[in-house]
Short mmCIF file of C-alpha atoms in Angstrom, two decimals:
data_model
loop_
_atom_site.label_atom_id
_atom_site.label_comp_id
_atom_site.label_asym_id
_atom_site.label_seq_id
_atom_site.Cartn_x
_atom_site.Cartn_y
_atom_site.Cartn_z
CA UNK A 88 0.00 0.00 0.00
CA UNK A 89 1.34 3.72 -1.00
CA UNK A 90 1.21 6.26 1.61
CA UNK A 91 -1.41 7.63 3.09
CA UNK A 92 -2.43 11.75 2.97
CA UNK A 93 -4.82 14.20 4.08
CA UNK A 94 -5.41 17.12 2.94
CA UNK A 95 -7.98 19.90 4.33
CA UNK A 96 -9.22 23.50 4.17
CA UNK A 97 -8.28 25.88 7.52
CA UNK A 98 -11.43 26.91 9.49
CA UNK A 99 -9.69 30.67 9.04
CA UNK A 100 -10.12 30.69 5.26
CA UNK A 101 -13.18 28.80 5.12
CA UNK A 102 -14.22 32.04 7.56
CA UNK A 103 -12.59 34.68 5.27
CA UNK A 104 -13.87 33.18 2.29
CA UNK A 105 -17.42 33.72 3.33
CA UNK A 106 -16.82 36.90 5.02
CA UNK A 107 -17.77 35.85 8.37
CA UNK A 108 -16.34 36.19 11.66
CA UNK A 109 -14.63 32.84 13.31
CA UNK A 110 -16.90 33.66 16.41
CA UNK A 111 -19.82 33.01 13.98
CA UNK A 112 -18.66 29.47 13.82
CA UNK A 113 -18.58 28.88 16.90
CA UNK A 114 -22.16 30.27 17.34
CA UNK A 115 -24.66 31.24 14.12
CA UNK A 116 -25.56 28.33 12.37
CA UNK A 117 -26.93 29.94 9.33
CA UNK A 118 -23.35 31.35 9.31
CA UNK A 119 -21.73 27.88 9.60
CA UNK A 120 -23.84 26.37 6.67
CA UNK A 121 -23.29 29.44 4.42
CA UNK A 122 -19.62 29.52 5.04
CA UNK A 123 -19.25 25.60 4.03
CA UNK A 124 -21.29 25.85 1.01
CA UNK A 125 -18.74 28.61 0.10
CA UNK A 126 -15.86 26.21 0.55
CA UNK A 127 -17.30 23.98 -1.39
CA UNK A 128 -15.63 26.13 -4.24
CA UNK A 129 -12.20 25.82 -2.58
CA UNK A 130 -12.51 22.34 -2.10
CA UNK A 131 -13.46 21.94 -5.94
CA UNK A 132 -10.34 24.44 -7.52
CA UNK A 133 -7.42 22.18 -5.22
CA UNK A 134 -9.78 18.55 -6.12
CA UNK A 135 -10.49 17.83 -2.94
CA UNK A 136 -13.97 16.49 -0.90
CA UNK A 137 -15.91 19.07 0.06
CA UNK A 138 -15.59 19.42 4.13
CA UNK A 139 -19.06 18.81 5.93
CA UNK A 140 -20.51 22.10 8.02
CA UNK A 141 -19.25 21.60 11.91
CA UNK A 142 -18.86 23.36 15.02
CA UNK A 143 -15.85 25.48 14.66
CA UNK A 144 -12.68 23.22 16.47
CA UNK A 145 -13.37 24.09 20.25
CA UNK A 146 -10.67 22.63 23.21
CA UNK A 147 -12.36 24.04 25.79
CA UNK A 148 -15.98 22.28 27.38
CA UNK A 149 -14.04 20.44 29.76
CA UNK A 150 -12.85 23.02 31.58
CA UNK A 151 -15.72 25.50 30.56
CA UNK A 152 -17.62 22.60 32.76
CA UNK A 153 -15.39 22.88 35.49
CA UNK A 154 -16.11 26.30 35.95
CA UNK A 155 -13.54 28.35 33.53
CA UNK A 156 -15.24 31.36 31.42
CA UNK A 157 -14.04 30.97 27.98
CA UNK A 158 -13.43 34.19 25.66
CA UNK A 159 -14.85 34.09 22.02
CA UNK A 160 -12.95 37.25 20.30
CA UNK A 161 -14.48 38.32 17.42
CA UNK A 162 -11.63 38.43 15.13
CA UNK A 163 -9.65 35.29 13.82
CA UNK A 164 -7.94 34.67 17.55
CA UNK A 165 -8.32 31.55 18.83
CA UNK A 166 -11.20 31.29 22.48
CA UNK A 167 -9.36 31.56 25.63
CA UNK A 168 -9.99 29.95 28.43
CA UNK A 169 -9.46 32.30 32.15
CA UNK A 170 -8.08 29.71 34.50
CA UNK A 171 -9.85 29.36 37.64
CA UNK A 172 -6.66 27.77 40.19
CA UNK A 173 -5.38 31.05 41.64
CA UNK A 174 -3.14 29.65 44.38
CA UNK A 175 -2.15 26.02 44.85
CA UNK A 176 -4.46 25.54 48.44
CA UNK A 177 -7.46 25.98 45.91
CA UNK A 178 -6.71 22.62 44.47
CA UNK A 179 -7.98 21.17 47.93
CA UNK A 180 -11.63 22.75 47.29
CA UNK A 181 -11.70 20.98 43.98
CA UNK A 182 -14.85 19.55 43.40
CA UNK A 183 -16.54 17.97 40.11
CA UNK A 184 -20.37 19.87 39.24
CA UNK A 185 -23.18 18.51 39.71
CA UNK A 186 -24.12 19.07 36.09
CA UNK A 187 -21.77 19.09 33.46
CA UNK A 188 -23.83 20.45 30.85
CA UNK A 189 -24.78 23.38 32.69
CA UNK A 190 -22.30 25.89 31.93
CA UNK A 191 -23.62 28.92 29.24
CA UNK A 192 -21.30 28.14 27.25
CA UNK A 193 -22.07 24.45 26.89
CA UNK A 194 -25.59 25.42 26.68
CA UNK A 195 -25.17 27.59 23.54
CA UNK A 196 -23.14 25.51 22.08
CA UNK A 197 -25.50 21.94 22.14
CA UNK A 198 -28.31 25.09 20.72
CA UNK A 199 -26.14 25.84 17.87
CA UNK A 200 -25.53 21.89 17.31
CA UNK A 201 -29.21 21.10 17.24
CA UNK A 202 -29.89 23.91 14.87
CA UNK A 203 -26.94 22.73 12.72
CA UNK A 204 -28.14 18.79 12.74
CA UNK A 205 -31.74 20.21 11.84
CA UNK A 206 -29.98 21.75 8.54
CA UNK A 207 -27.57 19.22 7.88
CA UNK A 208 -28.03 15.80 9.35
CA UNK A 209 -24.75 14.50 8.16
CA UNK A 210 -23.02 17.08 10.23
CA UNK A 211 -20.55 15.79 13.06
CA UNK A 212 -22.52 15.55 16.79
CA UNK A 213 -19.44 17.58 18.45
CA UNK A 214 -19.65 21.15 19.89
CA UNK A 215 -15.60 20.24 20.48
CA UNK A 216 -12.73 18.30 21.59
CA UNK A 217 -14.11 16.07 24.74
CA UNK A 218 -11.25 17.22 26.90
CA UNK A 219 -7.42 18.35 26.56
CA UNK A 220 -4.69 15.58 28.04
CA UNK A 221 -4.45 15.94 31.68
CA UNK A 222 -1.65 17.93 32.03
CA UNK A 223 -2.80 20.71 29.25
CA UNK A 224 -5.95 20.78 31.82
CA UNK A 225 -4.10 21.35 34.69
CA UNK A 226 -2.70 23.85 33.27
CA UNK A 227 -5.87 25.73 31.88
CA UNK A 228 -6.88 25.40 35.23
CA UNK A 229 -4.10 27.20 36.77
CA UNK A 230 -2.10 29.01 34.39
CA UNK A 231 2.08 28.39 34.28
CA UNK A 232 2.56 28.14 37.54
CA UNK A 233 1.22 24.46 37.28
CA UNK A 234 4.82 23.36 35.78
CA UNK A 235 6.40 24.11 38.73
CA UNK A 236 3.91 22.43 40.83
CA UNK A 237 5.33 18.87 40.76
CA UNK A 238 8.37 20.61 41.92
CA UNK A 239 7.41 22.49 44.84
CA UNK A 240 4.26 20.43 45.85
CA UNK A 241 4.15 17.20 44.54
CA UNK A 242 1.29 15.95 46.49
CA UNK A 243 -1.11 18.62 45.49
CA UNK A 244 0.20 18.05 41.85
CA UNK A 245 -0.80 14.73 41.37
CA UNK A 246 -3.83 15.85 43.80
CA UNK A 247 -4.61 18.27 39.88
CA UNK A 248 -4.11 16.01 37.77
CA UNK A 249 -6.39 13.18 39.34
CA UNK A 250 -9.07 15.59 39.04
CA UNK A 251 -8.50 16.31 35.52
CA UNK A 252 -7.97 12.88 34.33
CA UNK A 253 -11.64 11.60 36.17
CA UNK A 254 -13.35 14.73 35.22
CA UNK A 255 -12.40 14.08 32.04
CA UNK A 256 -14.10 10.92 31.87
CA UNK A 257 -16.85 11.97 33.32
CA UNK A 258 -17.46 14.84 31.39
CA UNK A 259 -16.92 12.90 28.58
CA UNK A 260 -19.53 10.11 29.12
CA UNK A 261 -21.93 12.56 30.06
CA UNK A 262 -21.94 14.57 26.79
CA UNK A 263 -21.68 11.52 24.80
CA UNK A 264 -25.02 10.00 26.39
CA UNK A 265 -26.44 13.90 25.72
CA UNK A 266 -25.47 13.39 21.74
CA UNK A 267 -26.75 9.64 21.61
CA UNK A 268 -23.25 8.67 21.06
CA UNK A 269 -22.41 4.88 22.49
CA UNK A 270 -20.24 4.33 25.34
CA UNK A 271 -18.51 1.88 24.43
CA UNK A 272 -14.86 0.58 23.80
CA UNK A 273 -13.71 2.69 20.96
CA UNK A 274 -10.52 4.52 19.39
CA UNK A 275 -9.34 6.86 21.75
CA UNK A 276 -7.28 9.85 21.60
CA UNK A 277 -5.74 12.27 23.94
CA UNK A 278 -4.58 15.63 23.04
CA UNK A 279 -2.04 16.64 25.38
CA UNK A 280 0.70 19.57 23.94
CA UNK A 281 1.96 20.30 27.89
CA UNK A 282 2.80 16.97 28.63
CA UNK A 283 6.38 17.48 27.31
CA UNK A 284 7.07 20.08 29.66
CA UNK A 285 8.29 17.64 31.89
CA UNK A 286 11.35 15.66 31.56
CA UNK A 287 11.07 11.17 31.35
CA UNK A 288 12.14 11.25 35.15
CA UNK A 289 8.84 13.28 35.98
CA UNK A 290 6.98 12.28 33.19
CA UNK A 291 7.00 8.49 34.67
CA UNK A 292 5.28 9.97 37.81
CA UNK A 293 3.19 12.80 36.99
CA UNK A 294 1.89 11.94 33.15
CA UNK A 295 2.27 8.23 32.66
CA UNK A 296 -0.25 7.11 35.62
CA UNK A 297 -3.56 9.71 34.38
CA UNK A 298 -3.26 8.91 30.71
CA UNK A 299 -3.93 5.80 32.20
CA UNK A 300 -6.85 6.69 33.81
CA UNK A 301 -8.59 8.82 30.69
CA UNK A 302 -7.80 5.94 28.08
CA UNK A 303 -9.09 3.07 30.66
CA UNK A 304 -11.78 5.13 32.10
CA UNK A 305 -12.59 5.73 28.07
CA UNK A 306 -12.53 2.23 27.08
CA UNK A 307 -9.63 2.37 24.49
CA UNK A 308 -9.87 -0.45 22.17
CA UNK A 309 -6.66 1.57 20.49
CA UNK A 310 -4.60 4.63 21.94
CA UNK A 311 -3.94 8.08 19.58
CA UNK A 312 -2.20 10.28 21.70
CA UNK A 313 -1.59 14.20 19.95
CA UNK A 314 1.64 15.85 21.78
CA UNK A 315 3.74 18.42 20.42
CA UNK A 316 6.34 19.26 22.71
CA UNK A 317 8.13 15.37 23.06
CA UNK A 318 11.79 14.55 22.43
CA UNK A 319 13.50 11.93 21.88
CA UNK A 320 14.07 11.35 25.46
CA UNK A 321 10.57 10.61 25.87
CA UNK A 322 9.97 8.15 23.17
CA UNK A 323 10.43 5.11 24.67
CA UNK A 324 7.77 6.02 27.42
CA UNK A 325 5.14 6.01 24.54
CA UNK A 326 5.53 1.77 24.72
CA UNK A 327 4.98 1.70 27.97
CA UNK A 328 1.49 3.52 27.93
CA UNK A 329 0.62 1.18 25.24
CA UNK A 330 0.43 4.50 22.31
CA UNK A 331 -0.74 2.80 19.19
CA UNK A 332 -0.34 5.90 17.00
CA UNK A 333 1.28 9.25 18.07
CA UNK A 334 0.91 12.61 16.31
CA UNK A 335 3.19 14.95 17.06
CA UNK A 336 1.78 17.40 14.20
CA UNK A 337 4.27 20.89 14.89
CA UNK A 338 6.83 19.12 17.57
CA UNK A 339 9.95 21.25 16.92
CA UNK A 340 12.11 18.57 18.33
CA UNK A 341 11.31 15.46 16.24
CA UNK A 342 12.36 15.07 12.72
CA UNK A 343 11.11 11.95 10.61
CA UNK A 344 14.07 10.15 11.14
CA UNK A 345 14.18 10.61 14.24
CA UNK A 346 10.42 9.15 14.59
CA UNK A 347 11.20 6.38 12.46
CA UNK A 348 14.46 5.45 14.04
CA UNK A 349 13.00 5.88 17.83
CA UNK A 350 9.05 6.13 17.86
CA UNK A 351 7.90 2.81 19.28
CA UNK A 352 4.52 3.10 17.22
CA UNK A 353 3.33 3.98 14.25
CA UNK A 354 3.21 8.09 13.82
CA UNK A 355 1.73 10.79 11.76
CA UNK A 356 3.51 13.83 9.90
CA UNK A 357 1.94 17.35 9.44
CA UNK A 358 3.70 19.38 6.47
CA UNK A 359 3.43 22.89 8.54
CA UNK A 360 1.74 25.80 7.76
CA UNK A 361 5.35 27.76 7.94
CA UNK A 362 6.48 24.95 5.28
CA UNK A 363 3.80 25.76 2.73
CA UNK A 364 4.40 29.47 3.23
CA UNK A 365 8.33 29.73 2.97
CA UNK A 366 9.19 27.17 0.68
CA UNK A 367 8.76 26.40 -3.41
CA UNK A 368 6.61 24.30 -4.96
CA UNK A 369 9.79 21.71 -5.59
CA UNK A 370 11.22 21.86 -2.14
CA UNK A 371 7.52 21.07 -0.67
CA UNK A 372 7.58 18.10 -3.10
CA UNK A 373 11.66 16.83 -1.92
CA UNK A 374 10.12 17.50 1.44
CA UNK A 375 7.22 15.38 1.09
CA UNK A 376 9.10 12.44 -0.29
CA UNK A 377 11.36 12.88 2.76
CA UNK A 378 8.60 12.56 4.96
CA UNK A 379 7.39 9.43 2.95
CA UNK A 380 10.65 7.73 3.71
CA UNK A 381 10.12 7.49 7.08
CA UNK A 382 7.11 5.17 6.72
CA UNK A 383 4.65 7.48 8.43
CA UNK A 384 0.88 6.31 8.89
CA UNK A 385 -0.28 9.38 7.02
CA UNK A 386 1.08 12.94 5.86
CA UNK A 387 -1.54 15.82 6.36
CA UNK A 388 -1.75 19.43 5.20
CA UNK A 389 -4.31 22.31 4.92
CA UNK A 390 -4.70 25.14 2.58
CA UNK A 391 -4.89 28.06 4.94
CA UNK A 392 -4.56 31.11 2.90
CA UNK A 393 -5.58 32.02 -0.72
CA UNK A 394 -2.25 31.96 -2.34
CA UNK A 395 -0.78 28.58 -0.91
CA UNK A 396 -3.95 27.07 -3.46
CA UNK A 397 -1.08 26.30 -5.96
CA UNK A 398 1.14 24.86 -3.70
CA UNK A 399 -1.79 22.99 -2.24
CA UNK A 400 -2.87 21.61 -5.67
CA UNK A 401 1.16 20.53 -6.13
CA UNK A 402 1.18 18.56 -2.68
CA UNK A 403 -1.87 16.80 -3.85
CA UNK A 404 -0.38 15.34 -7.02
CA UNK A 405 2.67 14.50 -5.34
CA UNK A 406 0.61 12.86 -2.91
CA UNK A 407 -1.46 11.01 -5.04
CA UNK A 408 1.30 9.99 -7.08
CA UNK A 409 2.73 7.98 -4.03
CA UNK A 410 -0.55 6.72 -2.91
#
């Protein structure tokens, strides 16, 4: 079998291109379904499938569940979540709600999903990721000052990260049985950029033990775990929590030769956004038959601006030459 590819259209463009605001989204779903039948152009011009109308890509209703108020700028920024840890004693008043559906934002966001399956029935049932990797929510939670938690107060750290890791669970089951969506053993993934922050000696401890508990507590049938801030160093801990396929999309620290040399597992590539930008239609080409010598379960990239459409349309043919 040739390798495997994905190619997609940024949520940015597909905005711009409609002249709508990325909070719209989120939000409007007359906006939503306008702005993909728009990109249904785009998608035709590079000769791709058109993408189906979603939910803009939200992180955030795990910890907007918890209790953290999210910002929705109007411009192209990405939401923000305000962490809601202020000092480390608050971790000891921690408690999970009683309803984790409750919060506004939640609310308006399983409005705009019913509105959106009422127009389009084929669209995903998803108003976002169902929680960041434990470690990426303990730090929502609390801001920077988690890293140096397991340092200073190791006991309350793992005290964090407990929380997150169950919460996570249980936040997940519950909006899955909202969304009529089995609980059952399934595919799981984590996303979990922070959880490179800490070095293999504290990784072991304070990472290892509550991806445990989210992909058990899940029912992983297989483990996808998304991290972009691994290095080498931390590799071979990917074998021991049983990682079946790791993405490290933007990691800065892995090359593909490194992955294929070290990576216990099979991995993914992401040709960056930078990439497209800075380099020629030929040297996007060499570098895509570089990646596809390191054996990689799939190469992705997206068209995220207008005049990357005929690089875009060159990484296609290259791909689908190798396919």
């Amino acid at each position: 079998m040739g390798q495997q590819y994905h190619c997609g259209i940024g949520e940015h463009l597909i905005a711009q291109n409609a002249g709508v605001a990325m909070h719209q989204l989120h939000f409007d779903t007359d906006a939503i379904v306008f702005a993909y039948k728009k990109a249904e152009k785009i998608a035709e011009r590079i000769g791709i499938k058109s993408p189906v109308p979603h939910l803009a890509g939200f992180a955030y209703p795990h910890v907007a569940s918890l209790g953290c108020e999210i910002f929705f700028p109007e411009d192209a920024e990405e939401p923000r979540p305000i962490p809601i840890i202020k000092t480390p004693s608050d971790i000891n008043h921690l408690k999970e709600p009683d309803n984790y559906l409750s919060a506004p934002v939640i609310q308006k966001k399983l409005q705009t999903l019913e509105k959106l399956l009422e127009k389009v029935p084929s669209a995903p049932k998803s108003i976002g990721h169902l929680y960041e990797g434990p470690v990426t929510t303990a730090m929502l939670l609390m801001g920077e000052s988690f890293l140096i938690l397991p340092y200073d107060d190791p006991k309350r750290a793992h005290k964090l990260l407990e929380f997150c890791a169950k919460s996570a669970v249980n936040y997940a089951n519950t909006i899955r049985n909202k969304l009529g969506i089995p609980v059952e053993p399934c595919p799981v993934s984590i996303p979990d950029d922070f959880a490179g922050m800490f070095p293999p000696s504290l990784f072991e401890e304070f990472v290892l033990p509550y991806w445990e508990i989210l992909y058990s507590g899940m029912q992983a049938s297989e483990r996808y775990l998304h991290s972009e801030l691994l290095r080498i160093e931390h590799l071979p801990l990917l074998e021991k929590a049983n990682i079946n396929l790791f993405d490290p999309s933007s990691d800065q620290y892995l090359t593909p030769e490194i992955l294929k040399q070290h990576c216990p597992c099979e991995f993914t590539l992401l040709i960056k956004e930078w990439e497209i930008a800075h380099l020629s239609i030929e040297e996007l080409e060499k570098l895509y038959e570089r990646y596809a010598e390191s054996k990689p379960q799939s190469i992705s990239f997206w068209l995220c601006f207008f005049e990357h459409e005929e690089k875009i349309i060159a990484l296609l043919k290259k791909a689908r030459s190798m396919s």
